[in-house]
Short mmCIF file of C-alpha atoms in Angstrom, two decimals:
data_model
loop_
_atom_site.label_atom_id
_atom_site.label_comp_id
_atom_site.label_asym_id
_atom_site.label_seq_id
_atom_site.Cartn_x
_atom_site.Cartn_y
_atom_site.Cartn_z
CA MET A 27 80.71 82.53 112.94
CA PRO A 28 79.84 85.70 114.85
CA GLY A 29 81.50 88.63 113.21
CA MET A 30 82.54 86.78 109.60
CA GLN A 31 80.89 88.05 106.25
CA MET A 32 80.29 86.60 103.48
CA VAL A 33 81.17 87.98 99.96
CA LEU A 34 79.54 86.34 96.82
CA VAL A 35 82.53 86.27 94.38
CA VAL A 36 82.44 85.20 90.54
CA PHE A 37 84.66 83.13 90.08
CA GLY A 38 85.42 81.04 86.73
CA GLY A 39 81.99 82.06 85.72
CA LEU A 40 79.85 80.86 88.85
CA LEU A 41 78.99 82.79 91.45
CA VAL A 42 80.28 81.29 94.97
CA LEU A 43 79.52 82.31 98.17
CA CYS A 44 82.74 82.24 100.73
CA ALA A 45 83.20 83.78 104.08
CA SER A 46 85.65 86.72 103.96
CA ALA A 47 88.36 85.94 106.47
CA LEU A 48 88.90 83.32 103.61
CA TRP A 49 89.07 85.46 100.86
CA VAL A 50 91.27 87.68 102.85
CA SER A 51 93.85 84.86 103.66
CA LEU A 52 94.25 84.58 100.34
CA LYS A 53 95.28 87.72 99.29
CA PRO A 54 99.70 88.25 99.58
CA ALA A 55 100.98 88.12 103.58
CA GLY A 56 102.23 91.94 102.46
CA ALA A 57 98.96 92.83 101.57
CA HIS A 58 98.04 93.87 104.20
CA THR A 59 100.70 95.96 105.26
CA ALA A 60 101.06 99.86 105.13
CA PRO A 61 101.77 101.33 102.37
CA GLU A 62 105.83 102.19 101.66
CA HIS A 63 104.76 105.94 99.97
CA GLU A 64 102.21 107.84 100.65
CA LEU A 65 98.84 106.71 99.10
CA SER A 66 97.09 109.06 96.17
CA VAL A 67 93.73 109.54 96.24
CA ASN A 68 93.25 106.71 92.87
CA GLU A 69 95.24 103.95 94.72
CA ALA A 70 93.14 104.75 98.33
CA HIS A 71 90.05 104.29 96.68
CA ARG A 72 91.32 100.92 94.97
CA ALA A 73 92.82 99.97 98.63
CA MET A 74 89.72 100.32 100.20
CA GLN A 75 87.57 98.46 97.29
CA ARG A 76 90.55 95.72 97.96
CA HIS A 77 90.11 95.77 101.10
CA ARG A 78 86.71 96.07 102.01
CA GLY A 79 86.28 93.11 104.61
CA CYS A 80 89.18 94.13 106.22
CA SER A 81 88.66 96.16 109.58
CA ARG A 82 90.97 99.34 109.75
CA ASP A 83 92.21 98.29 113.20
CA ASP A 84 93.55 95.17 111.84
CA CYS A 85 94.82 96.21 108.39
CA PRO A 86 97.14 98.91 108.33
CA ARG A 87 96.77 99.56 104.42
CA LYS A 88 93.18 99.91 105.20
CA GLU A 89 93.75 102.56 107.77
CA ALA A 90 96.10 104.51 105.79
CA ALA A 91 93.72 104.34 102.63
CA PHE A 92 91.02 105.50 104.97
CA ARG A 93 93.35 108.85 105.90
CA VAL A 94 94.00 109.86 102.54
CA LEU A 95 90.65 109.62 101.48
CA VAL A 96 89.03 111.59 105.18
CA GLU A 97 91.79 113.58 103.73
CA ALA A 98 91.15 114.59 100.78
CA GLY A 99 87.63 115.27 101.30
CA ARG A 100 86.13 112.01 99.84
CA VAL A 101 84.92 110.02 102.62
CA ARG A 102 83.61 111.67 105.92
CA PRO A 103 83.79 109.26 109.03
CA ASP A 104 80.59 108.42 110.42
CA SER A 105 81.09 108.43 114.21
CA GLY A 106 78.02 105.69 114.77
CA ARG A 107 79.94 103.29 112.67
CA LEU A 108 82.90 100.75 112.73
CA TYR A 109 84.95 100.87 109.58
#
């Protein structure tokens, strides 16, 4: 499928290849909502890792985490790249 990313996951000692769309759909429904509080830098790092398969446009939690990391000087946006 166009635009679908594949992810390698270790599951029960086996290396499994799965579509990121499926991986994202297995997260709890509220996992992608905007956080109720301002994320700390550490929370933002963890959120970015957990939501690496998400688009910032479609995932308010990743967008909030990205903004925190930019403001903290931990991430410098690349104007030519889509996150």
